[in-house]
Tab-separated table of C-alpha atoms in Angstrom:
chain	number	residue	atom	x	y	z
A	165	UNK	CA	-13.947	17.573	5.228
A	166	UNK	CA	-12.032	14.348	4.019
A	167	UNK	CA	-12.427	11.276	2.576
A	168	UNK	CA	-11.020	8.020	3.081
A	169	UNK	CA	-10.731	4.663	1.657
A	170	UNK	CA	-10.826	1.386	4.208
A	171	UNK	CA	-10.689	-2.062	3.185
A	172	UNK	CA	-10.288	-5.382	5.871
A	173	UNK	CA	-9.137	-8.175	4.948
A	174	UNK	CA	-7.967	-11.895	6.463
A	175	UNK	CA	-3.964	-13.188	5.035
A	176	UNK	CA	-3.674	-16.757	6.094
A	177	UNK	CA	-0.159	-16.090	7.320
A	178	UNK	CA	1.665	-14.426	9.880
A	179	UNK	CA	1.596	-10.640	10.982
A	180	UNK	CA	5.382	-10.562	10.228
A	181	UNK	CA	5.067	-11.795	6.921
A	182	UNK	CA	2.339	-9.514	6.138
A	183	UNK	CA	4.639	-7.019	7.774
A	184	UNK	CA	7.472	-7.510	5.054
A	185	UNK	CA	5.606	-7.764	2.534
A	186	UNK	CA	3.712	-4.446	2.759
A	187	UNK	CA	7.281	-2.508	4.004
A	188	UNK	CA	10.070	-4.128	2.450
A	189	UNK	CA	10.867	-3.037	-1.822
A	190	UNK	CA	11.456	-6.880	-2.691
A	191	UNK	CA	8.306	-7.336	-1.566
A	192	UNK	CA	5.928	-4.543	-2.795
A	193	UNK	CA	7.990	-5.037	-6.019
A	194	UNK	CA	6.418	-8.296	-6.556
A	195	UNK	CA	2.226	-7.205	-5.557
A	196	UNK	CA	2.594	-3.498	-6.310
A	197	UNK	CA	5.031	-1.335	-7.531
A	198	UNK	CA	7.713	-1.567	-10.546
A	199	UNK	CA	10.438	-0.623	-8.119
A	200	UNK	CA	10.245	0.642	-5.248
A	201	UNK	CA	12.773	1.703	-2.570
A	202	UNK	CA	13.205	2.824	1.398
A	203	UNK	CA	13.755	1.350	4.752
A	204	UNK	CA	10.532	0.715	7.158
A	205	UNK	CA	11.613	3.028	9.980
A	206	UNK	CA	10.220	6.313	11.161
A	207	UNK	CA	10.443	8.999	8.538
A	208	UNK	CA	12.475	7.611	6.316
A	209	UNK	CA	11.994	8.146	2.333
A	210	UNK	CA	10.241	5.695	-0.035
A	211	UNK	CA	10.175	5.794	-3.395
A	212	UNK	CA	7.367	3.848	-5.286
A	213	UNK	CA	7.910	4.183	-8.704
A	214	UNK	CA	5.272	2.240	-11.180
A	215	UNK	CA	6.459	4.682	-14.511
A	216	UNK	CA	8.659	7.234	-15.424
A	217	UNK	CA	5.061	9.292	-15.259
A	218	UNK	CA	4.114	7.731	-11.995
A	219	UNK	CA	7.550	8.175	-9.881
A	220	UNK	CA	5.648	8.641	-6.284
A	221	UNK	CA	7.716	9.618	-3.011
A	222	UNK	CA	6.201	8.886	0.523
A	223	UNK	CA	8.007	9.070	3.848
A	224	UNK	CA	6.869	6.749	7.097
A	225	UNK	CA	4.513	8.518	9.538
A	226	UNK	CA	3.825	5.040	11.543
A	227	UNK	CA	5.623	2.061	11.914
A	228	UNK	CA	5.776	-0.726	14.470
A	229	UNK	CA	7.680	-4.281	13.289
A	230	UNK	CA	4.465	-6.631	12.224
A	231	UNK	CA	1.712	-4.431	13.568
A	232	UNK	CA	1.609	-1.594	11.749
A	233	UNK	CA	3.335	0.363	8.532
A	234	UNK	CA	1.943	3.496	7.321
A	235	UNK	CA	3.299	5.830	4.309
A	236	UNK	CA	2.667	9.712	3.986
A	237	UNK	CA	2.806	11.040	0.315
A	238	UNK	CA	5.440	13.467	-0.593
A	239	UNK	CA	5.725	13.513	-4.564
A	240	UNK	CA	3.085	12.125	-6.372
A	241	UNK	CA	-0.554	13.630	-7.952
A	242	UNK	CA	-2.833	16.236	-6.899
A	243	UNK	CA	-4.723	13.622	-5.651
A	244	UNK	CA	-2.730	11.515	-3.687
A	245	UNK	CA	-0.285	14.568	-2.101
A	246	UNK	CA	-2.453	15.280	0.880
A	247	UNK	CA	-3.326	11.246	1.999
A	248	UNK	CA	-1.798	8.552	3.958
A	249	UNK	CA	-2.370	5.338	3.533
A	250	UNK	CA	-0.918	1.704	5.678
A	251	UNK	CA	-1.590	-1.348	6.932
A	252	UNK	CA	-3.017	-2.124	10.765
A	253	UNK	CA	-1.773	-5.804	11.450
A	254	UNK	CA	-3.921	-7.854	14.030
A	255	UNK	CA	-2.767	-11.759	14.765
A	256	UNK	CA	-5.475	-14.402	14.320
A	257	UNK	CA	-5.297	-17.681	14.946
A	258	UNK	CA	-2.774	-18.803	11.805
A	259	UNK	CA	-3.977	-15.544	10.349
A	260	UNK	CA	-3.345	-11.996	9.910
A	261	UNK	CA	-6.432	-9.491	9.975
A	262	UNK	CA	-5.408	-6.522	7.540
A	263	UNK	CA	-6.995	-3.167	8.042
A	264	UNK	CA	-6.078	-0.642	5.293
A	265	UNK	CA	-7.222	2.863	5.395
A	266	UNK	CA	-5.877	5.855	2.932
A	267	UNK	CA	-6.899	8.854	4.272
A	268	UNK	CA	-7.538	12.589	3.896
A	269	UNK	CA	-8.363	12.806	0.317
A	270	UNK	CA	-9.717	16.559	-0.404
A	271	UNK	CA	-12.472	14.944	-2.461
A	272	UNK	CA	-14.367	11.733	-3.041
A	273	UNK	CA	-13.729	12.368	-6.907
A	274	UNK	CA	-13.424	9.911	-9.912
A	275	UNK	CA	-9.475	9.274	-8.731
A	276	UNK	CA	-10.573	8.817	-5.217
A	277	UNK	CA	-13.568	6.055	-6.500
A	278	UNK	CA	-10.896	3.948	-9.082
A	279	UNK	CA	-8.112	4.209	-6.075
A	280	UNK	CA	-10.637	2.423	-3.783
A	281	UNK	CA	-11.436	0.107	-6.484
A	282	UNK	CA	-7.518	-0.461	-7.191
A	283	UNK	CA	-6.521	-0.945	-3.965
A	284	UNK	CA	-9.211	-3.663	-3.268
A	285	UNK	CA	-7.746	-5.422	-6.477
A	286	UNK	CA	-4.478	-4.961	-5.443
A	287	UNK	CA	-4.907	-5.995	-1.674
A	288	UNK	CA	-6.166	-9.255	-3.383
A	289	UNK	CA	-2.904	-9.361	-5.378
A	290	UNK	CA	-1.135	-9.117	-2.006
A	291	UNK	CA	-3.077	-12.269	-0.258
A	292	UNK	CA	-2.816	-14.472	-3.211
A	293	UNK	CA	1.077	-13.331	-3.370
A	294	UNK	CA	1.399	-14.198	0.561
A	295	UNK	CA	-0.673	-17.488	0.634
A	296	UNK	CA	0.056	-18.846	-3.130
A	297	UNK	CA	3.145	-17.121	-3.708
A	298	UNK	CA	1.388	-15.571	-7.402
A	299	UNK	CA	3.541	-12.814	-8.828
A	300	UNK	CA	1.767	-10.639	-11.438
A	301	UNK	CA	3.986	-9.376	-13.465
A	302	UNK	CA	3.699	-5.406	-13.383
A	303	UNK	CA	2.196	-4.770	-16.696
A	304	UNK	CA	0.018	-6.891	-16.045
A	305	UNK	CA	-1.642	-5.525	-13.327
A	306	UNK	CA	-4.562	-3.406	-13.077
């Protein structure tokens, strides 16, 4: 048995910016990570680093230009090691409907409960960075 995390949610922008933004380092730089590096093309290497503690690796298992963008983890926790998590793009009328999932967690554990609860903050962080253009900086993110 495994346990995933889904969250949907409505960008008023296009699916290519939403697209960039969830693929491309400058971007997840400025909603996510600390640094983060890697090319959005099948099975290449990311690195998301957030700490010298927290210095994740991830390669793509899906991608397709402003539809979809999914990352399997390499390097990272216990935790984390076994999932996959990405972004499913569908185009709305001057919108973007975003459907995250991060799956196959081993357990729906205390790490598994705050990542759910992270993400959702931090898919919020995306949006207002896409529609507003708000930058948090890193430390001050949750």
């Amino acid at each position: 048995m495994s346990f995933s995390i889904f969250h949907n949610l409505v960008i008023n922008t296009s699916p290519e910016d939403v697209f960039h933004a969830v693929s491309q380092p400058k971007h997840l730089d400025n909603w996510w990570t600390l640094k983060s590096s890697g090319k959005p093309e099948q099975g290449t290497e990311y690195n998301l680093n957030f700490t010298d503690q927290y210095n994740w690796f991830c390669k793509v298992s899906k991608v397709a230009p402003n539809k979809s963008f999914h990352l399997k983890m390499t390097i990272s926790d216990e935790d984390w090691n076994p999932t996959t998590f990405g972004f499913d793009l569908e185009e709305e009328t001057g919108s973007t409907l975003v459907k995250f999932s991060h799956i196959n967690w081993r357990e729906a554990n205390h790490e598994f409960k705050h990542s759910s609860f992270c993400w959702a903050i931090l898919l919020k962080g995306l949006k207002d960075y896409l529609e507003k253009g708000t930058v948090i900086p890193f430390e001050d993110r949750s």
